[in-house]
Short mmCIF file of C-alpha atoms and ligand atoms in Angstrom, two decimals:
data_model
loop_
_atom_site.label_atom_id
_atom_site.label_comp_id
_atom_site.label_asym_id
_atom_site.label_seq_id
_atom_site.Cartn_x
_atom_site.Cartn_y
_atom_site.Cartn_z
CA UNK Z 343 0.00 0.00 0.00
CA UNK Z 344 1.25 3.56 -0.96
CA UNK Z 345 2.43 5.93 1.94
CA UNK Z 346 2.62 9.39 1.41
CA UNK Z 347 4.11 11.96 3.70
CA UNK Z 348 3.80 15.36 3.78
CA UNK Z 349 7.19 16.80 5.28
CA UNK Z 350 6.28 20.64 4.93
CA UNK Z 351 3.29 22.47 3.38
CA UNK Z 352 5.21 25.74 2.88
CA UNK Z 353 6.87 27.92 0.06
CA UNK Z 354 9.77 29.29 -0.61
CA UNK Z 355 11.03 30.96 2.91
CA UNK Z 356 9.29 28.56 5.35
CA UNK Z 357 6.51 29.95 7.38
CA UNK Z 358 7.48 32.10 9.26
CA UNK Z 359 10.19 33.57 6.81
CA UNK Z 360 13.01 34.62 8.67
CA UNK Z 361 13.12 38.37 7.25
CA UNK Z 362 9.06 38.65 7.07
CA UNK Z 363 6.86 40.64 9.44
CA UNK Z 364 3.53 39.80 7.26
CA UNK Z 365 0.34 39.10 9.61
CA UNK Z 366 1.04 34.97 9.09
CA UNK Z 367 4.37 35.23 9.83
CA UNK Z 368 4.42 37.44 12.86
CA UNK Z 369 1.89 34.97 14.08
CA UNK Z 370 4.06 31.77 13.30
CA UNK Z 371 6.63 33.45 15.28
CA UNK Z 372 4.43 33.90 17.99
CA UNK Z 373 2.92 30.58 17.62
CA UNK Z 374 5.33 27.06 16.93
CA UNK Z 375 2.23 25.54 15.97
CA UNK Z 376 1.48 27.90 12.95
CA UNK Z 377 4.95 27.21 11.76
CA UNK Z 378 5.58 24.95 8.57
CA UNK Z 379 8.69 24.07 7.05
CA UNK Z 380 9.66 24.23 2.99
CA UNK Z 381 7.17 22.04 0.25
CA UNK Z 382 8.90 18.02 0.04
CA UNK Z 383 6.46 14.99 -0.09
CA UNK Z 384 7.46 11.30 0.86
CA UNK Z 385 6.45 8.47 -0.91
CA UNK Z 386 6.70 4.53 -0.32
CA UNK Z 387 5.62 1.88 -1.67
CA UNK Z 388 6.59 -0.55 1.25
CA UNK Z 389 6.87 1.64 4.13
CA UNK Z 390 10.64 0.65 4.48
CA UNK Z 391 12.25 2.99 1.44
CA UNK Z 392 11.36 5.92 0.75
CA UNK Z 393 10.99 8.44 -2.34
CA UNK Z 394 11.39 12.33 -1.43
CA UNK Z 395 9.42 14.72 -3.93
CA UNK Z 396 12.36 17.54 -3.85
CA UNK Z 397 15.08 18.17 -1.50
CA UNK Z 398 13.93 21.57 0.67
CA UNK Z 399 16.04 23.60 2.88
CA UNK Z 400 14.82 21.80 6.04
CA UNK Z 401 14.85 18.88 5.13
CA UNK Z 402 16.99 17.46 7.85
CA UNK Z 403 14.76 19.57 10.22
CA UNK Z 404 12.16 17.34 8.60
CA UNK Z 405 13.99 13.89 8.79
CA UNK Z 406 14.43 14.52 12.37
CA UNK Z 407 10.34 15.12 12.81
CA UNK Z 408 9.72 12.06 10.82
CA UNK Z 409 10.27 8.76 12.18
CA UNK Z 410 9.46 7.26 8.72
CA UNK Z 411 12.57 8.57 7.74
CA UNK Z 412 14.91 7.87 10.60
CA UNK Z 413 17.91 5.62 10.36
CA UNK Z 414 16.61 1.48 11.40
CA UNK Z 415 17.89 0.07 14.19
CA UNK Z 416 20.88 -1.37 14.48
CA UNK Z 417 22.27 0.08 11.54
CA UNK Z 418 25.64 2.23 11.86
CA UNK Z 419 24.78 4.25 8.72
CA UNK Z 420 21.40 3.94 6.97
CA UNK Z 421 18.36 6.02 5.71
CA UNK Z 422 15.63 4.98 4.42
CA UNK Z 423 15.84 7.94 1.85
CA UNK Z 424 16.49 5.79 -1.83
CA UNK Z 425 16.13 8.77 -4.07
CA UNK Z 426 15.17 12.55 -4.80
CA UNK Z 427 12.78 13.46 -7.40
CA UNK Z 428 13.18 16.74 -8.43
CA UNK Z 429 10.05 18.91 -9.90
CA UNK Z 430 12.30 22.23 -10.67
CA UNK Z 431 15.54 23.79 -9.85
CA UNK Z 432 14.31 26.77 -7.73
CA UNK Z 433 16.12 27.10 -4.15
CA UNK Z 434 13.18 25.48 -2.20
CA UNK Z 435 13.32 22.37 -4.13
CA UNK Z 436 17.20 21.15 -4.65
CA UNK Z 437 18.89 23.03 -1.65
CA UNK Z 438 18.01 20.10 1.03
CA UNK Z 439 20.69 17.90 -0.97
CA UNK Z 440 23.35 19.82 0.56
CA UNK Z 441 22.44 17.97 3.55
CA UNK Z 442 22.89 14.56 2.20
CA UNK Z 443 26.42 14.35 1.43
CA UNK Z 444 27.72 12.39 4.60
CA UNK Z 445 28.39 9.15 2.33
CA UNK Z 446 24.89 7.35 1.81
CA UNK Z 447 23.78 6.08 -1.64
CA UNK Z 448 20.54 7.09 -3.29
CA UNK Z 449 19.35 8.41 -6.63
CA UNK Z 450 18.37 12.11 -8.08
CA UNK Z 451 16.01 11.98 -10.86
CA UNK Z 452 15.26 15.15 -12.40
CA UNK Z 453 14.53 16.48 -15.62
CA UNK Z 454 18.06 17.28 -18.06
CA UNK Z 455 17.41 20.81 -17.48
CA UNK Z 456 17.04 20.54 -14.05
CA UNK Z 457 19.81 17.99 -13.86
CA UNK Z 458 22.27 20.51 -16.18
CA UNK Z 459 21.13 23.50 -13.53
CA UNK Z 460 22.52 21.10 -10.45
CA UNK Z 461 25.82 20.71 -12.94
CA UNK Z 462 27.01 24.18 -13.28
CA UNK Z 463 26.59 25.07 -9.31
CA UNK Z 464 29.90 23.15 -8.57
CA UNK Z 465 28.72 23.36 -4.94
CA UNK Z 466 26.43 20.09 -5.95
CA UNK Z 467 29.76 18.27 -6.68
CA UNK Z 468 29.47 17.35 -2.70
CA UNK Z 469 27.42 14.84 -3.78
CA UNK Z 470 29.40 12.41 -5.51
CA UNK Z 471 28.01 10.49 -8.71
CA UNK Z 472 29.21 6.96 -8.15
CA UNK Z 473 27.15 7.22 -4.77
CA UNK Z 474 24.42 9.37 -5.68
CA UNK Z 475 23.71 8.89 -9.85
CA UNK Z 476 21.90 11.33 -11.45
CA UNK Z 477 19.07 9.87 -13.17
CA UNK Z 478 17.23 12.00 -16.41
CA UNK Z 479 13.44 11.86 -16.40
CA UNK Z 480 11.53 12.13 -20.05
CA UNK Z 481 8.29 13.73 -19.84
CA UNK Z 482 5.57 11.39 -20.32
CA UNK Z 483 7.43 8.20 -20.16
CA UNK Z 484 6.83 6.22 -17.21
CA UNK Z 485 9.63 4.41 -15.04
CA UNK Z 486 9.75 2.65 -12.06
CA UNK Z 487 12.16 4.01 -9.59
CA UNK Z 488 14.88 1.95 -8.14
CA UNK Z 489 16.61 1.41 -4.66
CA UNK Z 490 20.20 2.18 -4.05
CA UNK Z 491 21.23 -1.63 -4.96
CA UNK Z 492 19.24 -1.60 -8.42
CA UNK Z 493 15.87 -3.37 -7.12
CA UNK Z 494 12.52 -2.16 -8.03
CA UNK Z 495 10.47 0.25 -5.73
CA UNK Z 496 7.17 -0.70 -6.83
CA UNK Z 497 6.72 3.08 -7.43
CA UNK Z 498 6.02 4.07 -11.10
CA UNK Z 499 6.58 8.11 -11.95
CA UNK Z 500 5.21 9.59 -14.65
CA UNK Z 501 6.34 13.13 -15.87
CA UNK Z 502 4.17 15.80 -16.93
CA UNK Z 503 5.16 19.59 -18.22
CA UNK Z 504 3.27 22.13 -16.60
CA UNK Z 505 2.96 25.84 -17.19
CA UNK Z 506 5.46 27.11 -15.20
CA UNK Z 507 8.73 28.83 -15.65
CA UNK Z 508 13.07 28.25 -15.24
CA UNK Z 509 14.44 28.74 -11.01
CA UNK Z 510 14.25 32.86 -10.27
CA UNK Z 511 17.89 32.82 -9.88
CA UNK Z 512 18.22 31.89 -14.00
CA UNK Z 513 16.06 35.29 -14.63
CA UNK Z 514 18.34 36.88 -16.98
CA UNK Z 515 20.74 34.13 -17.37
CA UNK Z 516 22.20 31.62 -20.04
CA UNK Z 517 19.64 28.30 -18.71
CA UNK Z 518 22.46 25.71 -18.32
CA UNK Z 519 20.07 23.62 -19.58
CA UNK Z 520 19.19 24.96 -23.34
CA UNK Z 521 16.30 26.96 -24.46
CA UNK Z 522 14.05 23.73 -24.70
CA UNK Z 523 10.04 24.80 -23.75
CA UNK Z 524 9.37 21.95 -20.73
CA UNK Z 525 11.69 20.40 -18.23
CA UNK Z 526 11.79 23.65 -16.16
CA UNK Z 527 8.67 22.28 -13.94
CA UNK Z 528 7.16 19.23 -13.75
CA UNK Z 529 4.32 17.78 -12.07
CA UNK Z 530 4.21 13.54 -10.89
CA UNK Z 531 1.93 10.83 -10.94
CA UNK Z 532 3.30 7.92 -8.92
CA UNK Z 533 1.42 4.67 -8.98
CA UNK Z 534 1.76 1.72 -6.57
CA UNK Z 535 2.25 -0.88 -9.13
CA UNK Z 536 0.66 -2.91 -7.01
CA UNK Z 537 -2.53 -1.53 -6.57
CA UNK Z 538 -2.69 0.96 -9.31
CA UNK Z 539 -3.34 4.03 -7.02
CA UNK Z 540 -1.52 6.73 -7.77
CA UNK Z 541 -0.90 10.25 -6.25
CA UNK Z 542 -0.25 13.39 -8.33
CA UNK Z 543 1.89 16.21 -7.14
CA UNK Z 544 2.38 19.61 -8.44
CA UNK Z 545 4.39 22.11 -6.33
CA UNK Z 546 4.53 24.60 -9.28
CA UNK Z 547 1.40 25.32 -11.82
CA UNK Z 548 0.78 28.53 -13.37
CA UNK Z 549 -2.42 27.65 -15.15
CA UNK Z 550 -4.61 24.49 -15.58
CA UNK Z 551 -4.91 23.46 -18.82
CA UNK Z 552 -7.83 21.09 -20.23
CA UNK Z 553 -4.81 18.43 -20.67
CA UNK Z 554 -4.60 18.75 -17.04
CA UNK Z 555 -7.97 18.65 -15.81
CA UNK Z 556 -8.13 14.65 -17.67
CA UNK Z 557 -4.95 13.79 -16.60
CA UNK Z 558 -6.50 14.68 -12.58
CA UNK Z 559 -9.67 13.49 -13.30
CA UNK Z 560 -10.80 11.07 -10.59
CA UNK Z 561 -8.23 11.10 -9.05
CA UNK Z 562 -7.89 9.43 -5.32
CA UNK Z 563 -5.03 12.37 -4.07
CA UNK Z 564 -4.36 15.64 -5.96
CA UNK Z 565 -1.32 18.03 -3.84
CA UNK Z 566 -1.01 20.70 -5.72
CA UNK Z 567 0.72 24.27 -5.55
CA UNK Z 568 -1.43 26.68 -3.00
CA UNK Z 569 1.34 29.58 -3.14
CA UNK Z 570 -1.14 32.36 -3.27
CA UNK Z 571 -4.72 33.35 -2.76
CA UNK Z 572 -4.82 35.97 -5.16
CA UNK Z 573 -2.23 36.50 -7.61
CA UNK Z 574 -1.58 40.14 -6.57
CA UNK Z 575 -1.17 39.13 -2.60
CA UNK Z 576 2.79 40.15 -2.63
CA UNK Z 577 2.00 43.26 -4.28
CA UNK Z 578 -1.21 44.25 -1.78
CA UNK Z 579 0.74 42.99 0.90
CA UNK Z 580 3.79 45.20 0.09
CA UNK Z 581 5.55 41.99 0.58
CA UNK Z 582 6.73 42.10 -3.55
CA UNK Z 583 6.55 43.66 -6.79
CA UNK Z 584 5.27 39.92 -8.27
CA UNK Z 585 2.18 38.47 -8.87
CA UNK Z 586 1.81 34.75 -8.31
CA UNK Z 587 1.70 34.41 -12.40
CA UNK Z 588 4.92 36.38 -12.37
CA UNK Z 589 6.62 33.21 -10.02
CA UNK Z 590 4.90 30.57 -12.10
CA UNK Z 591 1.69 30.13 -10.00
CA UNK Z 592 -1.33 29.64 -10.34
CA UNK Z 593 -3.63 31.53 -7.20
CA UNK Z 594 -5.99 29.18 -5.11
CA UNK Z 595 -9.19 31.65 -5.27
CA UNK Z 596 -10.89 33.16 -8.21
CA UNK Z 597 -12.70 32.30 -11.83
CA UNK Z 598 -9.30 31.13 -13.25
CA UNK Z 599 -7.62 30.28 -9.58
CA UNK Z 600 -6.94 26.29 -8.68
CA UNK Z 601 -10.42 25.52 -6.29
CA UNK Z 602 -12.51 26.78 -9.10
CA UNK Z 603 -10.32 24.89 -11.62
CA UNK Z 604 -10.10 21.70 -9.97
CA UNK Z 605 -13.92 21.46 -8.57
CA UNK Z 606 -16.15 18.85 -10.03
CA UNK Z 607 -13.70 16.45 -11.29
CA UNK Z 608 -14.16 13.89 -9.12
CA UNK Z 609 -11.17 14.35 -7.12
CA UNK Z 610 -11.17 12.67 -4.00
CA UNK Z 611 -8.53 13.94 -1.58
CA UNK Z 612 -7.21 17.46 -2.05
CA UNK Z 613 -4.20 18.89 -0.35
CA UNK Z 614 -2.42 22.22 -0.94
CA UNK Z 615 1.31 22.46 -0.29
CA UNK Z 616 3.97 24.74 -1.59
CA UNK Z 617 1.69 27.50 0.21
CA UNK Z 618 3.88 30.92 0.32
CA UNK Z 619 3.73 32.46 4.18
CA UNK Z 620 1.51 35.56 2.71
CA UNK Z 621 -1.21 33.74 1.76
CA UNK Z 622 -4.35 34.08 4.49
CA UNK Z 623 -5.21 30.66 4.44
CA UNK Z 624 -2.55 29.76 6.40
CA UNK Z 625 -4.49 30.89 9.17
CA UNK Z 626 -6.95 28.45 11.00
CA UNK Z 627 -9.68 31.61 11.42
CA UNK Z 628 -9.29 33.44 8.06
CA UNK Z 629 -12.57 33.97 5.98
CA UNK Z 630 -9.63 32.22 3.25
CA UNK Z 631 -9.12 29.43 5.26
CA UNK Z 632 -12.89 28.47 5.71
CA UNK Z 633 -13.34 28.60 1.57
CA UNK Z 634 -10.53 26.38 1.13
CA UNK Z 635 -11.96 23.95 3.41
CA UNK Z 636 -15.31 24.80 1.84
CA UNK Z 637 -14.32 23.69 -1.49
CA UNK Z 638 -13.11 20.47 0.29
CA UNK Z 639 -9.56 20.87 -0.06
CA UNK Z 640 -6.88 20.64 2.82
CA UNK Z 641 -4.20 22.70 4.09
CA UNK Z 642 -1.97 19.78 5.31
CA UNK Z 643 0.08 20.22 8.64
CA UNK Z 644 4.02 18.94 8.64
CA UNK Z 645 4.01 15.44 9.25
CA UNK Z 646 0.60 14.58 8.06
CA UNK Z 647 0.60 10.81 6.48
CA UNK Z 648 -2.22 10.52 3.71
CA UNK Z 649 -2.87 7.49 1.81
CA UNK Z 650 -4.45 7.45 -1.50
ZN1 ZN J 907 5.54 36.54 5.91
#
């Protein structure tokens, strides 16, 4: 049976953001329970090795909160981490593999462009290749993903492009990667090849397209990027001079926004994560808050285990 963890809900910055004295994140630092560490999603197929959707900057803060992920007993050195999927290249998503360099083997599987952005920040090089392989992922062509010694998972990924754009620290830049359209962000669908359920998982979105909407269609578990509640939040806020289309997301409310987009397909479970620390809904007595849950979607605490 498919396990899926969610290790932290939160965007880029962590809620609260160490530099941010927004409503959410004044009350996070008032508050340990209203704080939420950086988007990354665990997934097993046997409950013994375990699949991390992107690498975030607390991610050992998260190992140590997850017993799912702690070393077994009796082992000197062991995780039961066996790879890194990788949905884009931004900071929030690759940075937690600076933390896994103390000798262990697992795999990274990423997209080329994501894998040639990891290749020209040398500082990546502390995670040597014969122990840790880099593994390409083609859109749209399913794979099962392996364990450190070359056995099956039981997990099958598929690859999809979504609208979305290259990391924020490429603005302006060469992409290491080539000018290609897709790669930059990707969303999953990993099925338990043993009981054909399958969870998707987009961190990043900027827009649903129809494609989309079949490809989530009935769906048992849908996570999918909650960064804003309105795409002009940062600018209201006087937080930033983006809107959430500007970062490559898609908002949760309005005609066009994700709740509206993703209603009435038959979607069983749905979680936000990759929620930025502006966004209202954060907050357990927001009006925000009560139309997410309205709409039947979730705002997932660190930790939470769902299964699909
Ligand atoms: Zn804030």
């Amino acid at each position: 049976m498919m396990r899926v963890v969610v290790l932290g809900a939160a965007a880029g910055g962590g809620v609260p953001q160490w530099n941010c004295g927004c409503p959410v994140c004044r009350a996070a630092f008032a508050d340990p329970a209203l704080r939420r560490t950086q988007a990354s999603v665990a997934v097993s197929a046997d409950g013994a090795h375990w699949f991390l959707i992107n690498a975030s900057p607390d991610l050992r803060q998260q190992v140590i909160a997850t017993p799912q992920l702690h070393p077994k007993d009796g082992a000197l050195r062991h995780s039961p981490i066996a790879g890194v999927i990788l949905t884009n290249g931004e900071v929030d998503a690759v940075a937690g593999l600076l933390s896994m360099r103390e000798g262990s083997s697992f795999s990274i599987y990423a997209h080329a462009k994501v894998l040639a952005v990891l290749r020209a920040n040398s500082i990546f090089n502390v995670l040597n290749d014969q122990l840790v392989p880099r593994r390409p992922i083609d859109i749209d062509q399913p794979f099962e993903l392996a364990l450190p010694d070359g056995t099956p998972s039981g997990l099958v990924v598929t690859a999809f492009a979504v609208p979305g754009k290259a990391a924020w620290y490429l603005e302006g830049q060469v992409h290491p990667g080539g000018d290609a359209a897709d790669g930059d962000t990707l969303g999953l669908t990993i099925t338990d090849k043993a009981t054909g359920t399958a969870v998707h998982v987009l961190t990043a979105c900027a827009r649903v397209t129809d494609e989309l909407k079949a490809r989530l269609a009935d769906a048992p578990l849908v996570l999918f990027d909650g960064t804003v509640w309105r795409d002009d939040e940062l600018i209201a806020a006087g937080l930033g001079h983006k809107t959430g289309q500007a970062m490559g997301h898609i908002a949760m409310s309005g005609d066009d926004g994700a709740i509206a987009a993703l209603h009435d397909l038959g979607i069983a479970q749905r979680l936000f994560v990759h929620i930025n620390n502006s966004n209202p809904a954060l907050l357990a007595d927001t009006a925000e808050r009560k139309a997410v849950e309205q709409a039947g979607w979730m705002i997932p605490p660190d930790g939470m285990e769902v299964t699909p």
